[in-house]
Amino acid sequence: MPLVTARQLLDEAAKGGYGVGAFNVNNMEQIQAIMAAAVATKSPVIVQASRGARTYAEDRYLYHLMLAAAELHPEIPMSLHQDHGNSFDTCKSAIALGFTSVMMDGSLREDGKTPATFEENVQVTRRVVEYAHERGVSVEGEIGVLGGVEDGHGAGGSGLEHVTDPDQAVEFAERTGVDSLAIAIGTSHGAYKFSKKPDGSVLKMDILIAIHKRLPHTHLVMHGSSSVPKDLQDVINQYGGRLKPTWGVPIEEIQLGIRNGVRKINVDTDSRLAITGAIRKVFAESPEKFDPRDYLKPAREAMQKVVAARMTQFGQAGHAGDYTPTPISEMAKGYASGKLDTRPSRAAR
Ligand code: G3H
Ligand code: 13P
Ligand code: ZN
């Protein structure tokens, strides 16, 4: 199956009432882990690469690894998505490379740190939407700013400084025509999201529900959605790691989100934790080993396990065979005719 757009995956997820995990990758083992989990659970999937991942893996390596995944697993609908594009040019280069979906994160300026104004965000996102839709590629925007900093990207803070305003979310969706919308509800990237199990004072599911009520046809995206499970933390600390006590986003809150319009759930940290724990374990228990396969294989298996669990918990499991791929040339026609117009005032229902 060719790579499909995230828009198609999310439209199907909306019909089926489930969410689709979007898992970050940097290398072959992570792509293999996701594909093995998708095959085992029969899941459609979004594979995403940050700017840092594109630099680390080098664009062409990354793209050809994805083509290999599509060739080996034609039964799995999958999308290759640019995570946190910081500028028009980043999104344009991703599209040139063959990504079928891009995120224009205009919530931050191009430096990836400074919160942008609403107008700046609208202008750059609208420009990316026009360019991408002409080519059949889907676009995710972000309104509100997440907390934390990952690999130099992020505004820092707890995640509560720039929670999304539902009125602005409606105006943003109307003025940009994005296919999906990431919202800030108190989550942050990385392992240190919450200092105890989050309640409504720090994880604003009420805001998410309010946005969904105002934008019932917009696919919502939850970033910073790793659950940071205690068992994965424990493995790391048991074998010499030094993670401080921390809490992630509970699965039941994500599932509440899915019942309220969340269609894409971004997960990176849980995979990182699983990989690191598995490698630490091999190093601690078998210090004589030096063949990378001896630790990369268990690392890949550990990531596969956590990704498969998320696929089941998000509800995408079992849906891989539900539909046939729409080529991006057809998607482009759908955008041109207005059939795929998502603006709240015009969406054809
Ligand atoms: O956006 C956050 C993702 O976890 C990607 O992180 O920029 O370190 O690759 P990264
Ligand atoms: P986590 O750090 O919670 O895995 O979030 C990943 C993410 O939002 C990538 O865009
Ligand atoms: Zn993110």
Coordinates of C-alpha atoms and ligand atoms in Angstrom, one line a residue:
M1 CA 0.0 0.0 0.0
P2 CA 1.4 3.5 -0.8
L3 CA 1.8 5.9 2.0
V4 CA -1.6 7.5 2.7
T5 CA -2.4 10.9 4.1
A6 CA -3.0 11.4 7.8
R7 CA -6.3 13.0 6.8
Q8 CA -7.6 9.8 5.4
L9 CA -6.5 7.8 8.5
L10 CA -8.2 10.4 10.7
D11 CA -11.4 10.6 8.7
E12 CA -11.7 6.8 9.0
A13 CA -10.9 6.9 12.7
A14 CA -13.7 9.5 13.2
K15 CA -16.1 7.1 11.4
G16 CA -15.0 4.3 13.6
G17 CA -14.8 6.3 16.8
Y18 CA -11.2 5.4 17.6
G19 CA -7.9 7.2 17.8
V20 CA -4.7 6.7 15.9
G21 CA -1.3 6.7 17.6
A22 CA 1.4 8.8 15.9
F23 CA 4.7 7.3 16.9
N24 CA 8.1 9.1 16.5
V25 CA 11.0 7.5 14.8
N26 CA 14.7 8.2 14.3
N27 CA 16.1 4.9 13.0
M28 CA 15.4 1.5 11.5
E29 CA 14.7 -0.3 14.7
Q30 CA 11.9 2.1 15.7
I31 CA 10.2 1.8 12.3
Q32 CA 10.4 -2.0 12.6
A33 CA 9.0 -1.9 16.1
I34 CA 6.0 0.1 15.0
M35 CA 5.4 -2.0 11.9
A36 CA 5.6 -5.2 13.9
A37 CA 3.1 -3.8 16.4
A38 CA 0.8 -2.6 13.6
V39 CA 0.9 -6.0 11.9
A40 CA 0.3 -7.9 15.2
T41 CA -2.7 -5.7 16.1
K42 CA -3.9 -5.0 12.5
S43 CA -3.6 -1.3 13.0
P44 CA -3.4 1.7 10.7
V45 CA -0.6 3.9 11.9
I46 CA 1.0 7.3 11.6
V47 CA 4.8 7.3 11.7
Q48 CA 6.3 10.7 12.4
A49 CA 9.6 12.4 12.3
S50 CA 10.7 15.6 14.0
R51 CA 13.1 18.0 12.5
G52 CA 15.7 16.5 14.8
A53 CA 14.9 13.0 13.5
R54 CA 15.2 14.1 9.9
T55 CA 18.7 15.5 10.7
Y56 CA 19.7 12.5 12.8
A57 CA 18.6 9.8 10.3
E58 CA 19.2 12.0 7.2
D59 CA 16.2 12.6 5.1
R60 CA 16.8 10.0 2.4
Y61 CA 17.6 7.2 4.8
L62 CA 14.4 7.9 6.7
Y63 CA 12.3 8.1 3.6
H64 CA 13.6 4.9 2.1
L65 CA 13.1 3.0 5.4
M66 CA 9.5 4.1 5.3
L67 CA 9.2 2.9 1.7
A68 CA 10.6 -0.4 2.8
A69 CA 8.0 -0.6 5.6
A70 CA 5.2 0.1 3.0
E71 CA 6.6 -2.4 0.6
L72 CA 6.9 -5.1 3.3
H73 CA 3.5 -4.4 4.8
P74 CA 1.0 -3.5 2.1
E75 CA -1.9 -4.5 4.3
I76 CA -1.1 -1.6 6.8
P77 CA -2.4 1.9 5.9
M78 CA 0.3 4.2 7.1
S79 CA 1.2 7.9 6.9
L80 CA 4.5 9.6 7.1
H81 CA 4.1 12.8 9.0
Q82 CA 6.4 15.8 9.7
D83 CA 6.2 16.4 13.5
H84 CA 6.4 20.0 14.7
G85 CA 7.4 21.7 11.4
N86 CA 8.8 25.1 12.5
S87 CA 8.4 27.0 9.2
F88 CA 6.9 26.9 5.7
D89 CA 10.3 25.7 4.3
T90 CA 10.5 22.7 6.7
C91 CA 7.0 21.6 5.6
K92 CA 7.8 22.2 1.9
S93 CA 11.0 20.1 2.2
A94 CA 9.1 17.3 3.9
I95 CA 6.5 17.3 1.1
A96 CA 9.3 17.3 -1.5
L97 CA 10.7 14.3 0.2
G98 CA 7.5 12.4 0.1
F99 CA 5.9 12.9 3.5
T100 CA 2.1 12.6 3.1
S101 CA 1.3 14.8 6.1
V102 CA 2.9 17.8 7.8
M103 CA 2.5 19.6 11.0
M104 CA 3.0 23.4 10.8
D105 CA 3.5 24.2 14.5
G106 CA 3.0 27.9 14.2
S107 CA 2.2 28.2 17.9
L108 CA 6.0 28.9 18.2
R109 CA 8.1 31.1 16.1
E110 CA 10.7 29.6 13.7
D111 CA 13.2 29.3 16.5
G112 CA 10.9 26.7 18.0
K113 CA 11.0 28.4 21.4
T114 CA 9.2 31.7 21.3
P115 CA 5.4 31.7 21.5
A116 CA 4.0 33.2 18.3
T117 CA 1.1 35.6 18.1
F118 CA -2.3 34.3 17.0
E119 CA -2.0 36.3 13.7
E120 CA 1.5 35.0 13.0
N121 CA 0.3 31.4 13.6
V122 CA -2.8 31.9 11.3
Q123 CA -0.7 33.4 8.5
V124 CA 2.1 30.7 8.3
T125 CA -0.4 27.8 8.8
R126 CA -2.7 29.1 6.1
R127 CA 0.3 29.4 3.7
V128 CA 1.3 25.8 4.4
V129 CA -2.3 24.6 4.0
E130 CA -2.6 26.2 0.6
Y131 CA 0.7 24.7 -0.5
A132 CA 0.1 21.2 0.9
H133 CA -3.5 20.8 -0.2
E134 CA -2.6 21.6 -3.8
R135 CA -0.4 18.6 -3.6
G136 CA -2.9 16.4 -1.7
V137 CA -0.9 16.5 1.6
S138 CA -2.7 17.0 4.9
V139 CA -1.8 19.6 7.5
E140 CA -2.0 19.6 11.3
G141 CA -1.9 23.0 13.0
E142 CA -1.4 23.9 16.7
I143 CA -3.2 26.5 18.7
G144 CA -2.0 27.1 22.3
V145 CA 1.5 26.1 23.4
L146 CA 2.6 22.8 25.0
G147 CA 5.0 22.8 27.9
G148 CA 8.5 21.4 28.2
V149 CA 11.4 21.4 25.9
E150 CA 12.6 18.4 23.8
D151 CA 15.8 18.6 21.8
G152 CA 15.7 22.4 21.9
H153 CA 12.1 22.5 20.7
G154 CA 9.4 24.0 23.0
A155 CA 8.5 27.0 25.0
G156 CA 9.4 25.4 28.4
G157 CA 7.0 25.8 31.3
S158 CA 4.5 23.5 32.8
G159 CA 2.0 23.4 29.9
L160 CA -0.6 25.5 31.7
E161 CA 0.8 28.9 30.5
H162 CA -0.8 28.8 27.1
V163 CA -3.8 26.5 27.3
T164 CA -5.9 26.7 24.1
D165 CA -8.8 29.1 24.1
P166 CA -11.8 27.4 22.5
D167 CA -12.9 30.6 20.8
Q168 CA -9.5 31.0 19.2
A169 CA -9.5 27.3 18.2
V170 CA -12.7 27.9 16.2
E171 CA -11.3 31.0 14.5
F172 CA -8.1 29.2 13.8
A173 CA -9.8 26.3 12.2
E174 CA -12.0 28.6 10.1
R175 CA -9.1 30.8 8.9
T176 CA -6.6 28.1 8.2
G177 CA -8.6 25.1 6.9
V178 CA -6.3 22.7 8.7
D179 CA -7.1 19.0 8.5
S180 CA -6.4 18.4 12.2
L181 CA -5.7 20.6 15.2
A182 CA -3.3 20.1 18.1
I183 CA -4.5 21.7 21.3
A184 CA -2.7 22.6 24.5
I185 CA -4.5 21.2 27.6
G186 CA -1.6 21.0 30.1
T187 CA 0.5 18.2 28.6
S188 CA 4.2 18.7 27.8
H189 CA 6.8 16.8 25.8
G190 CA 9.2 14.4 27.5
A191 CA 9.1 12.3 30.7
Y192 CA 8.4 15.0 33.3
K193 CA 4.8 16.0 32.7
F194 CA 3.2 15.9 36.1
S195 CA 4.5 15.5 39.7
K196 CA 1.6 13.3 40.6
K197 CA -1.3 11.5 38.9
P198 CA -2.8 14.4 37.0
D199 CA -6.3 15.7 37.9
G200 CA -8.4 18.4 36.3
S201 CA -6.3 21.1 37.8
V202 CA -3.4 20.3 35.6
L203 CA -4.8 18.2 32.7
K204 CA -7.6 20.3 31.2
M205 CA -9.9 17.7 29.7
D206 CA -12.7 20.1 30.2
I207 CA -11.1 22.5 27.7
L208 CA -10.7 19.6 25.2
I209 CA -14.4 18.8 25.6
A210 CA -15.4 22.4 25.2
I211 CA -13.3 22.6 22.0
H212 CA -14.8 19.5 20.6
K213 CA -18.3 20.9 21.3
R214 CA -17.4 24.0 19.3
L215 CA -15.6 22.1 16.6
P216 CA -17.3 18.7 16.3
H217 CA -15.9 17.9 12.9
T218 CA -12.3 18.8 13.5
H219 CA -9.9 16.0 14.2
L220 CA -8.2 17.0 17.5
V221 CA -4.6 16.0 18.2
M222 CA -3.1 15.3 21.7
H223 CA 0.7 16.0 21.9
G224 CA 2.8 15.0 24.8
S225 CA 0.6 12.0 25.3
S226 CA 3.0 9.4 26.6
S227 CA 1.8 7.7 29.7
V228 CA 5.3 7.3 31.2
P229 CA 4.4 4.0 32.8
K230 CA 5.9 3.2 36.2
D231 CA 7.1 -0.2 35.0
L232 CA 9.2 1.3 32.2
Q233 CA 10.6 3.9 34.7
D234 CA 11.4 1.1 37.1
V235 CA 13.4 -1.0 34.6
I236 CA 15.6 2.1 33.8
N237 CA 16.2 2.8 37.4
Q238 CA 16.8 -0.8 38.4
Y239 CA 19.6 -1.0 35.9
G240 CA 21.5 2.2 36.8
G241 CA 19.3 4.9 35.4
R242 CA 18.3 8.0 37.4
L243 CA 14.8 9.0 36.5
K244 CA 13.1 11.1 39.0
P245 CA 9.5 10.2 40.0
T246 CA 7.1 11.4 37.3
W247 CA 3.6 10.9 35.9
G248 CA 2.4 10.9 32.3
V249 CA -1.0 11.2 30.7
P250 CA -3.2 8.3 32.0
I251 CA -4.6 6.1 29.3
E252 CA -8.2 6.6 30.6
E253 CA -7.8 10.4 30.0
I254 CA -6.6 9.7 26.4
Q255 CA -9.6 7.4 26.0
L256 CA -11.9 10.2 27.3
G257 CA -10.3 12.4 24.7
I258 CA -11.0 9.9 22.0
R259 CA -14.6 9.9 22.9
N260 CA -14.5 13.7 22.5
G261 CA -12.9 14.2 19.1
V262 CA -9.3 13.2 19.6
R263 CA -8.1 11.3 16.5
K264 CA -4.3 11.5 16.7
I265 CA -2.3 10.8 19.8
N266 CA 1.4 11.6 19.7
V267 CA 3.7 9.2 21.6
D268 CA 7.5 9.3 21.7
T269 CA 8.7 9.3 25.3
D270 CA 7.1 5.9 26.1
S271 CA 9.1 4.3 23.2
R272 CA 12.3 6.0 24.4
L273 CA 11.8 4.7 27.9
A274 CA 11.1 1.1 26.6
I275 CA 14.2 1.2 24.4
T276 CA 16.5 2.6 27.1
G277 CA 15.3 0.2 29.8
A278 CA 15.9 -2.8 27.5
I279 CA 19.4 -1.7 26.6
R280 CA 20.4 -0.9 30.2
K281 CA 19.2 -4.3 31.2
V282 CA 21.5 -6.1 28.7
F283 CA 24.4 -3.9 29.6
A284 CA 23.9 -4.5 33.3
E285 CA 23.3 -8.2 33.1
S286 CA 25.7 -9.1 30.3
P287 CA 28.5 -6.7 30.4
E288 CA 30.6 -9.0 28.2
K289 CA 28.4 -8.4 25.2
F290 CA 29.4 -6.0 22.5
D291 CA 27.4 -7.0 19.4
P292 CA 24.8 -4.2 18.9
R293 CA 22.2 -6.8 17.9
D294 CA 22.4 -8.2 21.4
Y295 CA 20.8 -5.0 22.8
L296 CA 19.0 -3.5 19.8
K297 CA 16.9 -6.6 19.4
P298 CA 15.5 -6.5 23.0
A299 CA 15.2 -2.7 22.6
R300 CA 13.1 -3.1 19.4
E301 CA 10.9 -5.8 21.1
A302 CA 10.4 -3.5 24.2
M303 CA 9.2 -0.7 21.9
Q304 CA 7.0 -3.0 19.9
K305 CA 5.3 -4.1 23.1
V306 CA 4.5 -0.6 24.3
V307 CA 3.4 0.5 20.8
A308 CA 1.1 -2.5 20.4
A309 CA -0.4 -1.8 23.9
R310 CA -1.2 1.8 22.8
M311 CA -2.7 0.7 19.5
T312 CA -5.1 -1.5 21.4
Q313 CA -5.8 1.2 24.0
F314 CA -6.5 3.9 21.4
G315 CA -8.8 1.5 19.5
Q316 CA -7.0 1.5 16.1
A317 CA -6.3 -2.2 16.5
G318 CA -8.3 -4.3 14.0
H319 CA -9.0 -1.4 11.6
A320 CA -6.1 -1.9 9.1
G321 CA -8.3 -3.7 6.6
D322 CA -11.3 -1.3 6.7
Y323 CA -10.4 0.8 3.7
T324 CA -8.4 1.2 0.5
P325 CA -5.8 4.0 0.2
T326 CA -6.7 7.2 -1.6
P327 CA -3.7 8.4 -3.6
I328 CA -2.5 11.9 -2.8
S329 CA -3.4 13.0 -6.4
E330 CA -7.1 12.2 -5.6
M331 CA -6.8 14.0 -2.3
A332 CA -5.6 17.0 -4.2
K333 CA -8.7 16.9 -6.3
G334 CA -10.8 16.6 -3.2
Y335 CA -9.2 19.7 -1.7
A336 CA -9.6 21.6 -5.0
S337 CA -13.3 20.8 -5.3
G338 CA -14.0 21.8 -1.7
K339 CA -15.1 18.2 -0.8
L340 CA -12.3 18.0 1.8
D341 CA -12.9 21.5 3.1
T342 CA -12.8 21.3 6.9
R343 CA -13.6 24.9 7.8
P344 CA -16.4 24.9 10.3
S345 CA -18.6 27.1 8.2
R346 CA -18.1 25.2 5.0
A347 CA -17.4 21.5 5.8
A348 CA -19.6 19.5 3.5
R349 CA -21.5 17.1 5.8
Ligands
G3H1 O1 8.1 16.8 19.7 C1 8.6 16.0 20.4 C2 9.0 14.7 20.0 O2 9.2 13.9 21.1 C3 10.2 14.7 19.1 O3 11.4 14.9 19.8 O4 12.6 16.7 18.6 O5 13.7 15.2 20.3 O6 13.0 14.3 18.0 P1 12.8 15.3 19.2
13P2 P1 5.7 12.6 24.4 O1 6.9 13.2 24.8 O2 4.7 12.6 25.5 O3 5.9 11.2 23.9 O4 5.0 13.4 23.2 C1 5.5 13.2 21.9 C2 4.9 14.3 21.0 O5 4.0 15.0 21.3 C3 5.6 14.4 19.7 O6 5.1 15.4 18.9
ZN3 ZN 4.5 17.1 20.0

